[in-house]
Coordinates of N, CA and C in Angstrom, one line a residue:
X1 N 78.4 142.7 76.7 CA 77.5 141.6 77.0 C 76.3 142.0 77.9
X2 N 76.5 143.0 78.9 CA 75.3 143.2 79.7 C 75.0 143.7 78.7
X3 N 75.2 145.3 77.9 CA 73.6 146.0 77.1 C 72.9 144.8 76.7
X4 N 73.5 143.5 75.9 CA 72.5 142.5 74.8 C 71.8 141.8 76.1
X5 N 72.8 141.9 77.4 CA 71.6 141.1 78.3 C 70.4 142.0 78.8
X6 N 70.5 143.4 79.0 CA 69.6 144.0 79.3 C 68.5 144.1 78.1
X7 N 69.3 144.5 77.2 CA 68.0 144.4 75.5 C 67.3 143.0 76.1
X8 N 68.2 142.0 76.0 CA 67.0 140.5 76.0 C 66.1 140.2 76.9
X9 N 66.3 140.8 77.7 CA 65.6 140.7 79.1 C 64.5 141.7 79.7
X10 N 64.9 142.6 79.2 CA 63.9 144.0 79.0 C 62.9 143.8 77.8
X11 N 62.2 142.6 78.8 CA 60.8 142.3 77.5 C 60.2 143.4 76.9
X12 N 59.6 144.1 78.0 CA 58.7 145.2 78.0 C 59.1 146.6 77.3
X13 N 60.5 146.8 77.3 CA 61.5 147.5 76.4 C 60.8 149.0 77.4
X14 N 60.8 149.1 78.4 CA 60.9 150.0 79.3 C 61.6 150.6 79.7
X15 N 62.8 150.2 79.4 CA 64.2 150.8 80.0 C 64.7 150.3 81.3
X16 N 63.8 149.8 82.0 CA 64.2 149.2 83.2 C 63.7 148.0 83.5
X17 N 64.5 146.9 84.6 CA 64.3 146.1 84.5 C 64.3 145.5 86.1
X18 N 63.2 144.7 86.7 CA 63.1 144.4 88.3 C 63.8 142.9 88.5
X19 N 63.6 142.4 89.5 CA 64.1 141.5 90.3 C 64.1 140.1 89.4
X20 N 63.0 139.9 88.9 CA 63.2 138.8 88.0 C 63.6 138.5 86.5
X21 N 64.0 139.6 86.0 CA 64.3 140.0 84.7 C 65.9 140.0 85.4
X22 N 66.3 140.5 86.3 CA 67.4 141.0 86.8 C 68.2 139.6 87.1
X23 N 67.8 138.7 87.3 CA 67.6 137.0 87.3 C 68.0 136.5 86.3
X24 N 66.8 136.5 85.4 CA 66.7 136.2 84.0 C 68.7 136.9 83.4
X25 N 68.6 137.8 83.3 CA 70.1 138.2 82.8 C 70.8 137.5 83.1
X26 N 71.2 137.4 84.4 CA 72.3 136.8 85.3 C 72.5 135.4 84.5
X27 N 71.1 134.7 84.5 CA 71.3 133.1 84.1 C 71.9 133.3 82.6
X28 N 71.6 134.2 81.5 CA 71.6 134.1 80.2 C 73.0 134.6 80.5
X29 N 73.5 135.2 81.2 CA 75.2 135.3 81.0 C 76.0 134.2 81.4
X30 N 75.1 133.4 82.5 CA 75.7 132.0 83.1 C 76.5 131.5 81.7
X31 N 75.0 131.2 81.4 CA 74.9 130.0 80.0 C 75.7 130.6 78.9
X32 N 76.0 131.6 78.4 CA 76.7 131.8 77.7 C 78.6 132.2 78.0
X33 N 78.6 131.9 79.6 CA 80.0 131.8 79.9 C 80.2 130.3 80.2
X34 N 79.4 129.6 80.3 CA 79.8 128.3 80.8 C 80.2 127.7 79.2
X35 N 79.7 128.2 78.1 CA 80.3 127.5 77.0 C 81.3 127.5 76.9
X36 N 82.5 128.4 78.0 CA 83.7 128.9 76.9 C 84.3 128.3 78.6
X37 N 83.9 129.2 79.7 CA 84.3 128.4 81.1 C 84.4 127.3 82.0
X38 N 83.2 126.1 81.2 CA 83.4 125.1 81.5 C 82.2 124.8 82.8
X39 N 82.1 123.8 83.3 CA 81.2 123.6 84.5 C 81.3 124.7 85.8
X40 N 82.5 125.1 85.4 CA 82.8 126.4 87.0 C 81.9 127.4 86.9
X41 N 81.6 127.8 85.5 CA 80.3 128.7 85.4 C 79.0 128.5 85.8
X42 N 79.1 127.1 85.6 CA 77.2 126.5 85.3 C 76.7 127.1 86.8
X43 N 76.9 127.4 88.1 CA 76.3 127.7 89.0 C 76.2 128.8 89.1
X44 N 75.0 129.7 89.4 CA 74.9 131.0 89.8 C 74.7 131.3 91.3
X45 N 74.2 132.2 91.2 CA 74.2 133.1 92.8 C 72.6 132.4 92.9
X46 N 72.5 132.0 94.2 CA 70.9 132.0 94.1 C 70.0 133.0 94.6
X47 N 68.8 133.1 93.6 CA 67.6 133.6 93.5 C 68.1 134.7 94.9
X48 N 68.4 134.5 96.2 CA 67.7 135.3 97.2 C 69.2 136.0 97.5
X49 N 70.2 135.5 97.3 CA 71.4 136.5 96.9 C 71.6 137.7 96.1
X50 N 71.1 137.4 95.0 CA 71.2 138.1 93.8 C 69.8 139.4 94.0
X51 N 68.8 139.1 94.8 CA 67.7 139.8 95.1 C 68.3 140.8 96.1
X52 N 69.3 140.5 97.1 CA 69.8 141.0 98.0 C 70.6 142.1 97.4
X53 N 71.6 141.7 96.4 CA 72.9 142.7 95.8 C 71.6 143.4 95.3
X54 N 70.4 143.2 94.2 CA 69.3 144.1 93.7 C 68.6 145.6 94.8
X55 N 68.6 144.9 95.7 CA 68.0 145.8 97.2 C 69.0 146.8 97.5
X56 N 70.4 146.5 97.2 CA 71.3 147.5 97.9 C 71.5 148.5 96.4
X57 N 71.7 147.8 95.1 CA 72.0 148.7 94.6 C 70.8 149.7 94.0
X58 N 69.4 149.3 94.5 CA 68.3 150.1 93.9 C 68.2 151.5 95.1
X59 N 68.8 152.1 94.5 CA 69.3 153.2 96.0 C 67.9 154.2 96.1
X60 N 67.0 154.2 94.9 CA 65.9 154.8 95.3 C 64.6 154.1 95.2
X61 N 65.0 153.1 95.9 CA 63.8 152.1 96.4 C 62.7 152.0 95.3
X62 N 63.2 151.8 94.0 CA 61.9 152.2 92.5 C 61.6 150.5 92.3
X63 N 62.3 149.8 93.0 CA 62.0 148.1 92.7 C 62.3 147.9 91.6
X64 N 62.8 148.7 90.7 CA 63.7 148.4 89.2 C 64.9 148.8 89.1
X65 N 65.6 148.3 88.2 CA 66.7 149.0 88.1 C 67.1 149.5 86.3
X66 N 67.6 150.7 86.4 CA 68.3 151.4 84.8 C 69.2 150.4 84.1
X67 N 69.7 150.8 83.2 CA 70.6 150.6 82.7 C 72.1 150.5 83.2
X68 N 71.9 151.8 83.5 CA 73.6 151.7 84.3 C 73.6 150.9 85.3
X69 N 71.9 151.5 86.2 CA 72.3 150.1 87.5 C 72.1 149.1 87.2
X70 N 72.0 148.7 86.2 CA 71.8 147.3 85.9 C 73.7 147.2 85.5
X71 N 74.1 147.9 84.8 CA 75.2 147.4 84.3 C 76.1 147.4 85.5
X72 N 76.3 148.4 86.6 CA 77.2 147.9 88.0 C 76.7 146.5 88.6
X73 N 75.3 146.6 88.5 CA 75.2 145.1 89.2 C 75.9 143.9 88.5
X74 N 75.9 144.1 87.5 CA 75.9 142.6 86.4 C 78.1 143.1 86.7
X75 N 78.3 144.3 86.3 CA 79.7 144.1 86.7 C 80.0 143.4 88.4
X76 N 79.3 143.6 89.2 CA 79.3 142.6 90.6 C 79.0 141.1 90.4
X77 N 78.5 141.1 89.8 CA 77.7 139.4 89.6 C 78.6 138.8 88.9
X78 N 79.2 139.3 87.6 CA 79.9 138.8 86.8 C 81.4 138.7 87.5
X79 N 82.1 139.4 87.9 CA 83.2 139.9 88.8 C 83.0 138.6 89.6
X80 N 82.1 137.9 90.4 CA 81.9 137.0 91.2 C 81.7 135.6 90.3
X81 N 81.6 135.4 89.3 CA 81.3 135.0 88.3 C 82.9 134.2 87.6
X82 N 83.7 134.8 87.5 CA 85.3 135.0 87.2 C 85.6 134.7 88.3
X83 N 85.8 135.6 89.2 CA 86.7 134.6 91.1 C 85.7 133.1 91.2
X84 N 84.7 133.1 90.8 CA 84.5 131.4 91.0 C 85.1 130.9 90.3
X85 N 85.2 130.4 88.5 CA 85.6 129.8 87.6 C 87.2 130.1 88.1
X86 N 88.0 131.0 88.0 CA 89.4 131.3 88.6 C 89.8 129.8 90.0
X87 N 89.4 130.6 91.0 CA 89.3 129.8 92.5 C 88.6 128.3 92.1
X88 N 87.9 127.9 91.3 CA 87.8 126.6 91.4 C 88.5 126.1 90.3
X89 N 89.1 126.2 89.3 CA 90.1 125.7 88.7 C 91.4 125.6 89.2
X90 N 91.8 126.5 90.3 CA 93.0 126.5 90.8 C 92.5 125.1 91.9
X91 N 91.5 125.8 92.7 CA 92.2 124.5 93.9 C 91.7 123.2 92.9
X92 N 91.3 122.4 92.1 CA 90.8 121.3 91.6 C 91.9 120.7 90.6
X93 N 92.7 122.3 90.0 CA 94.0 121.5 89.5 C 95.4 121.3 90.0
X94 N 95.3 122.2 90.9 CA 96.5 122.9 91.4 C 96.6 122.6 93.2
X95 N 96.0 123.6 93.3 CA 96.5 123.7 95.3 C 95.9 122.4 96.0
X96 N 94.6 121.8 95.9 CA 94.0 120.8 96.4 C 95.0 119.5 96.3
X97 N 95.3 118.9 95.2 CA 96.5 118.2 94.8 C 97.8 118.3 95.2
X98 N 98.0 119.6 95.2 CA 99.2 119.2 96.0 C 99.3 119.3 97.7
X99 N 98.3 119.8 98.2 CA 98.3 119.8 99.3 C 97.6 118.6 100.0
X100 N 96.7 117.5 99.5 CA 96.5 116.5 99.2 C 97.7 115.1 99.4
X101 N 98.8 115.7 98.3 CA 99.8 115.2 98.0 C 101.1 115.1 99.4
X102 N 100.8 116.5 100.1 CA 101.9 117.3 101.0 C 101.2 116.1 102.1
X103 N 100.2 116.0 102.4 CA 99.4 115.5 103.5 C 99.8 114.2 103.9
X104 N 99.2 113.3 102.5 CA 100.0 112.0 102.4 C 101.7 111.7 103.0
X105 N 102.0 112.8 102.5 CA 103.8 112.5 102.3 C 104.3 112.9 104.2
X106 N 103.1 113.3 104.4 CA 103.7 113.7 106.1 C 103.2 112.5 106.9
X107 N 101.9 111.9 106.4 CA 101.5 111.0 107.3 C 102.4 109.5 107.0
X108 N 102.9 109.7 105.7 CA 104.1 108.4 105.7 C 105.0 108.4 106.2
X109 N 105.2 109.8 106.8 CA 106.9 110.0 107.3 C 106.4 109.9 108.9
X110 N 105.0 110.3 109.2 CA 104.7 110.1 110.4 C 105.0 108.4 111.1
X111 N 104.4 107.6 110.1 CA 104.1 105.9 110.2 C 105.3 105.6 110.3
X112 N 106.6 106.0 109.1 CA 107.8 105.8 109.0 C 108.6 105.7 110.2
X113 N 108.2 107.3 111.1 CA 109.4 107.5 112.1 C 108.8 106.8 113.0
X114 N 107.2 106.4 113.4 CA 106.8 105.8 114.4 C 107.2 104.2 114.6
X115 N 107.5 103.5 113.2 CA 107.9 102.1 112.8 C 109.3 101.9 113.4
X116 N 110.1 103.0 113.1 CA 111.6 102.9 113.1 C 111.8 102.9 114.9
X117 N 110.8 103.8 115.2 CA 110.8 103.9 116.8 C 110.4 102.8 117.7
X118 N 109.5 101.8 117.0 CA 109.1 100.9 117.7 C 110.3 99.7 117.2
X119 N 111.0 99.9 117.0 CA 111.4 98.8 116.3 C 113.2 98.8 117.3
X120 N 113.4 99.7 117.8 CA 113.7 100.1 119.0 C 113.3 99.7 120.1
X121 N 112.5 99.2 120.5 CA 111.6 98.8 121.7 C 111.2 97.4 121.7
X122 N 112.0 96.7 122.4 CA 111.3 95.0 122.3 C 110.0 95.0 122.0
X123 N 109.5 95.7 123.3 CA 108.1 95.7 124.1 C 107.0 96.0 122.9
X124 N 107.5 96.8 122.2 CA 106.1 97.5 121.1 C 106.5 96.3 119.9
X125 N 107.7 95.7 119.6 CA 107.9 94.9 118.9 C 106.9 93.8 118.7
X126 N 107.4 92.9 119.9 CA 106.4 92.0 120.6 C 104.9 92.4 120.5
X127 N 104.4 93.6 120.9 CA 102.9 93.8 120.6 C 102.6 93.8 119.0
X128 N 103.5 93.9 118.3 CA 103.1 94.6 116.7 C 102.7 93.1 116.1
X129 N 104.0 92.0 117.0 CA 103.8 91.4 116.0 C 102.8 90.1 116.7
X130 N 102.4 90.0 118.1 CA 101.3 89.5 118.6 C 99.6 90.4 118.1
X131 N 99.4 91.5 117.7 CA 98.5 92.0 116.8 C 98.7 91.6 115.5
X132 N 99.8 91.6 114.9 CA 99.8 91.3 113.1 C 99.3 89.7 113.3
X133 N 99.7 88.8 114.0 CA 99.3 87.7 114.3 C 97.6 87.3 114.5
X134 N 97.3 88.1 115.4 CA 95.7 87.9 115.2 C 95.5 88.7 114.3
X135 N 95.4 89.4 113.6 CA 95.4 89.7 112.3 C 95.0 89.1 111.2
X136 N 95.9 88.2 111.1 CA 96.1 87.4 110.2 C 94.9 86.2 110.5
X137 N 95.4 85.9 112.0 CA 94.3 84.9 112.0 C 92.8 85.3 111.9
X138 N 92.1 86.4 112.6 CA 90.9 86.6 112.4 C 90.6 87.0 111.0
X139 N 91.7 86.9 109.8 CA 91.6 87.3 108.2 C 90.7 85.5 107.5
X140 N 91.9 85.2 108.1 CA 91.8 83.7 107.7 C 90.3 82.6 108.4
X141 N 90.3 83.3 109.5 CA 88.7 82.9 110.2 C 87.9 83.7 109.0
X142 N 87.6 84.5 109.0 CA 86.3 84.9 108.2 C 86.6 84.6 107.0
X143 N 87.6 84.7 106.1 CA 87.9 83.7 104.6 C 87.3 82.4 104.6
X144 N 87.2 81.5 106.0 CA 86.7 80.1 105.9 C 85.6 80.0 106.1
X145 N 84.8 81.2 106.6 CA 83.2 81.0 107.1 C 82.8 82.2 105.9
X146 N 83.1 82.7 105.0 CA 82.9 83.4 103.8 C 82.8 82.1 102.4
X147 N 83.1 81.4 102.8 CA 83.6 80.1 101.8 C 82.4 79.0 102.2
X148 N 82.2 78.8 103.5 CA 80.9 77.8 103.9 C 79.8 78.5 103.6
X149 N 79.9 79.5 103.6 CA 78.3 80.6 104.4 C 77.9 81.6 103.2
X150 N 78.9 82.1 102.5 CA 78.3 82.8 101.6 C 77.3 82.7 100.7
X151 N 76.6 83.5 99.8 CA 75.6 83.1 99.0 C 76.5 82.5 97.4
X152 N 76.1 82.0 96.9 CA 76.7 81.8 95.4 C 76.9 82.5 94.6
X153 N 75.6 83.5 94.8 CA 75.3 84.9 93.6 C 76.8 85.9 94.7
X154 N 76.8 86.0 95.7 CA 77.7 86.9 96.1 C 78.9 87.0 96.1
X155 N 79.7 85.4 96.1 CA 80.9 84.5 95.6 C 80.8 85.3 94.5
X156 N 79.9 84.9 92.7 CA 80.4 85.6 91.7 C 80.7 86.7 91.5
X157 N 79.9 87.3 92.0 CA 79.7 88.8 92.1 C 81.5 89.2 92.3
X158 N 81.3 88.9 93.5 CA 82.8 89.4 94.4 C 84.1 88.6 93.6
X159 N 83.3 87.5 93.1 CA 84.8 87.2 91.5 C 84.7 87.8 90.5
X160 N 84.2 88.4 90.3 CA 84.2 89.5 89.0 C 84.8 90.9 89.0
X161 N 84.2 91.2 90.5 CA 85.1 92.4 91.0 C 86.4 92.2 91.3
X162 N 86.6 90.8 91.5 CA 88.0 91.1 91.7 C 88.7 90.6 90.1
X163 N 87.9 90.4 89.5 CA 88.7 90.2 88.2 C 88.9 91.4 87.4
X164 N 87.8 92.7 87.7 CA 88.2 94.0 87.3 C 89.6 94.6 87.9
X165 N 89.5 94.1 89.3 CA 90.2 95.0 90.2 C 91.6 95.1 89.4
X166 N 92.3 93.3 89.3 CA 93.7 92.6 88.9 C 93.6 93.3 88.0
X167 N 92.8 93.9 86.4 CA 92.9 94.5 85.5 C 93.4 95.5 85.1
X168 N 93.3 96.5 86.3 CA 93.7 98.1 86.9 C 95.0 97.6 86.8
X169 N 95.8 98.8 86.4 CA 97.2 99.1 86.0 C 97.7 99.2 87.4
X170 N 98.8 99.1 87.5 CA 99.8 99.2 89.5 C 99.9 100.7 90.0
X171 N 100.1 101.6 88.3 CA 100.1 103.2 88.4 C 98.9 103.8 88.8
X172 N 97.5 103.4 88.2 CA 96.4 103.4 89.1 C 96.3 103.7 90.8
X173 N 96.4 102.5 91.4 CA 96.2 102.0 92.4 C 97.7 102.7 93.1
X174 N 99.1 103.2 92.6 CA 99.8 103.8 92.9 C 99.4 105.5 93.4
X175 N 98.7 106.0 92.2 CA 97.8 107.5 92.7 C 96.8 107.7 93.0
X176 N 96.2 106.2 93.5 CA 94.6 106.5 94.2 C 94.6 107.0 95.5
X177 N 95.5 107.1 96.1 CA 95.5 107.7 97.6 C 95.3 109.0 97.6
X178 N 96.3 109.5 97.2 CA 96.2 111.1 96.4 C 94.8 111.8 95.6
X179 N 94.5 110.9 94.8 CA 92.9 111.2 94.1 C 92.0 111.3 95.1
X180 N 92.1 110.1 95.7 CA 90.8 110.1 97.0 C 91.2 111.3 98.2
X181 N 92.0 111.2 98.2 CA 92.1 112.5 99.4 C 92.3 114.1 99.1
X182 N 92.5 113.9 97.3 CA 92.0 115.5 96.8 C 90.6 115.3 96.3
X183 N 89.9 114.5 96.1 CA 88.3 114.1 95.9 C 88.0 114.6 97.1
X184 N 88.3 114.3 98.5 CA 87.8 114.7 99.4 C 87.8 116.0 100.3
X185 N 89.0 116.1 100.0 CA 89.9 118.0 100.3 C 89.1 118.6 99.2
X186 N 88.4 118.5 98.1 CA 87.9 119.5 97.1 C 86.3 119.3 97.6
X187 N 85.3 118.7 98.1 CA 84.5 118.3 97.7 C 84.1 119.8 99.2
X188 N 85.2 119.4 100.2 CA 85.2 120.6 101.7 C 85.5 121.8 101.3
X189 N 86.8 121.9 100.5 CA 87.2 123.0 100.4 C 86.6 124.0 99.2
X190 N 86.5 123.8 97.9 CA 85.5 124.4 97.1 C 84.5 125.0 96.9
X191 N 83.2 124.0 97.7 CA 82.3 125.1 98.3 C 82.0 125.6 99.2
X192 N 82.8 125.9 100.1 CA 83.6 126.5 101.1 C 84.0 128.0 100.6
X193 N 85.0 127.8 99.7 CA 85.2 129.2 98.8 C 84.4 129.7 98.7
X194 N 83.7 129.1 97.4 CA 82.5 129.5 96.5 C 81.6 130.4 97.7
X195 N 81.4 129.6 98.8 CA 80.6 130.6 99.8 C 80.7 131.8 100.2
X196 N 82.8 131.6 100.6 CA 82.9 133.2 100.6 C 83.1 134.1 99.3
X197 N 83.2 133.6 98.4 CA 83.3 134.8 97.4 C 82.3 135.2 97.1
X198 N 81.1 134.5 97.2 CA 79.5 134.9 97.1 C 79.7 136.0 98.1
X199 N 79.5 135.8 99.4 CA 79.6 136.9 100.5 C 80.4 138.1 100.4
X200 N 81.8 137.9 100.0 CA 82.8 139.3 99.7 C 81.7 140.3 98.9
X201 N 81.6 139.5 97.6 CA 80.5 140.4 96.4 C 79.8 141.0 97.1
X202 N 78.3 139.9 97.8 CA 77.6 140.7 98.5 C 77.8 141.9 99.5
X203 N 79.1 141.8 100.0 CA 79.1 143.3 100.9 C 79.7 144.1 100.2
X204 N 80.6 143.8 98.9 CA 81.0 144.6 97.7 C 79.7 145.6 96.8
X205 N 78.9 144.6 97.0 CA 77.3 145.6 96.2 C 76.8 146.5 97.7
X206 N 77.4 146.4 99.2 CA 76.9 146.9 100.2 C 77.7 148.3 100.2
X207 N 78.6 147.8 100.2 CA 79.6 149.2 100.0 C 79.8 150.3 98.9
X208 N 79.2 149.9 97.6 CA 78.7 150.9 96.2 C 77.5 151.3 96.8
X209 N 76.6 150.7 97.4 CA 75.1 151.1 97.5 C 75.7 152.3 98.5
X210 N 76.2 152.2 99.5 CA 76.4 153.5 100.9 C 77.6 154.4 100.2
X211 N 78.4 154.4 98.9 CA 78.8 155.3 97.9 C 77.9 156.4 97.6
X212 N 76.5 155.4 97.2 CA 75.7 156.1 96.3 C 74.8 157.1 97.1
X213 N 74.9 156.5 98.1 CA 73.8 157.7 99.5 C 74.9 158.5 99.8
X214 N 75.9 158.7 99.5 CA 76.8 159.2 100.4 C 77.3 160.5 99.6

């Protein structure tokens, strides 16, 4: 796949190819792995990354690069290319989910042993259930001045939504806690990776380049 990307991209058919052709490749291998890899491909390295790995591996400062060096680079790029699609399919099907999952199940056991403990204690008793009390009442205050005061359009509105809501299955609303909290563990932790595996690469093209002087 690199030679056909270096043929396509080596407009000029010079043999060598500089920083924006060097580009140009990268994205034409994107697009043609994302057909088979899915969305985890569709992002590349940006423009001033990919210029960076170019800088280290052009070891005699010619601002182009061969063939071959074009082919180590594109093995770096692509190599980073794979650990992303890899690493984000794992944590989004796998590790995010269940750790997600692990989280929940500790903070119920947390609430669990805190309930059972208070329940033990007049004292915290009496508070839980002087708070559940106003609770309730300051629910039932704003229900009656939601009922005088609201707008008409925002009454239906908010009856409609809740006519979706009742619609939702119990198994739904059974795994939405878990969803939302791997929605949110993935949204931190993913590009988070993706950051470092960009970085590893880049000091990976750092470390071929001081091969090559060496």
């Amino acid at each position: 796949m690199t030679d056909w990307a270096f043929d396509v991209v080596d407009t000029d058919k010079s043999g060598d190819v500089d920083k924006k052709e060097l580009y140009a490749g990268l994205l034409l291998i994107h697009i043609n792995l994302a057909t088979y890899a899915g969305p985890a491909a569709c992002k590349p390295m940006t423009r001033e990354m990919v210029d960076e790995v170019f800088d280290k591996m052009d070891v005699d400062s010619s601002g182009t690069l061969n063939r071959g060096e074009f082919q180590e680079v594109m093995m770096i790029l692509c190599s980073q290319i794979f650990s992303r699609v890899i690493m984000q399919w794992s944590l989004t099907l796998l590790i995010v989910p269940m750790v997600a999952q692990y989280c929940l199940d500790l903070a119920f056991n947390v609430i669990e042993c805190m309930q059972r403990y208070a329940t033990q204690m007049d004292v915290l008793v009496e508070m839980t259930s002087f708070l559940y009390g106003r609770i309730l009442q300051m629910i039932a205050t704003v229900s009656i001045l939601w009922d005088q005061y609201s707008p008409p359009l925002i009454k239906k509105i908010m009856g409609h939504a809740k006519d979706v809501i009742d619609i939702i299955p119990d198994d739904v609303w059974e795994t939405f806690p878990v969803t939302l909290v791997s929605c949110i563990m993935g949204c931190m932790v993913v590009p988070y990776t993706i950051l470092r595996i960009d970085g590893f690469f880049s000091s990976l093209a750092d470390k071929k380049s001081k091969k090559k002087y060496e």
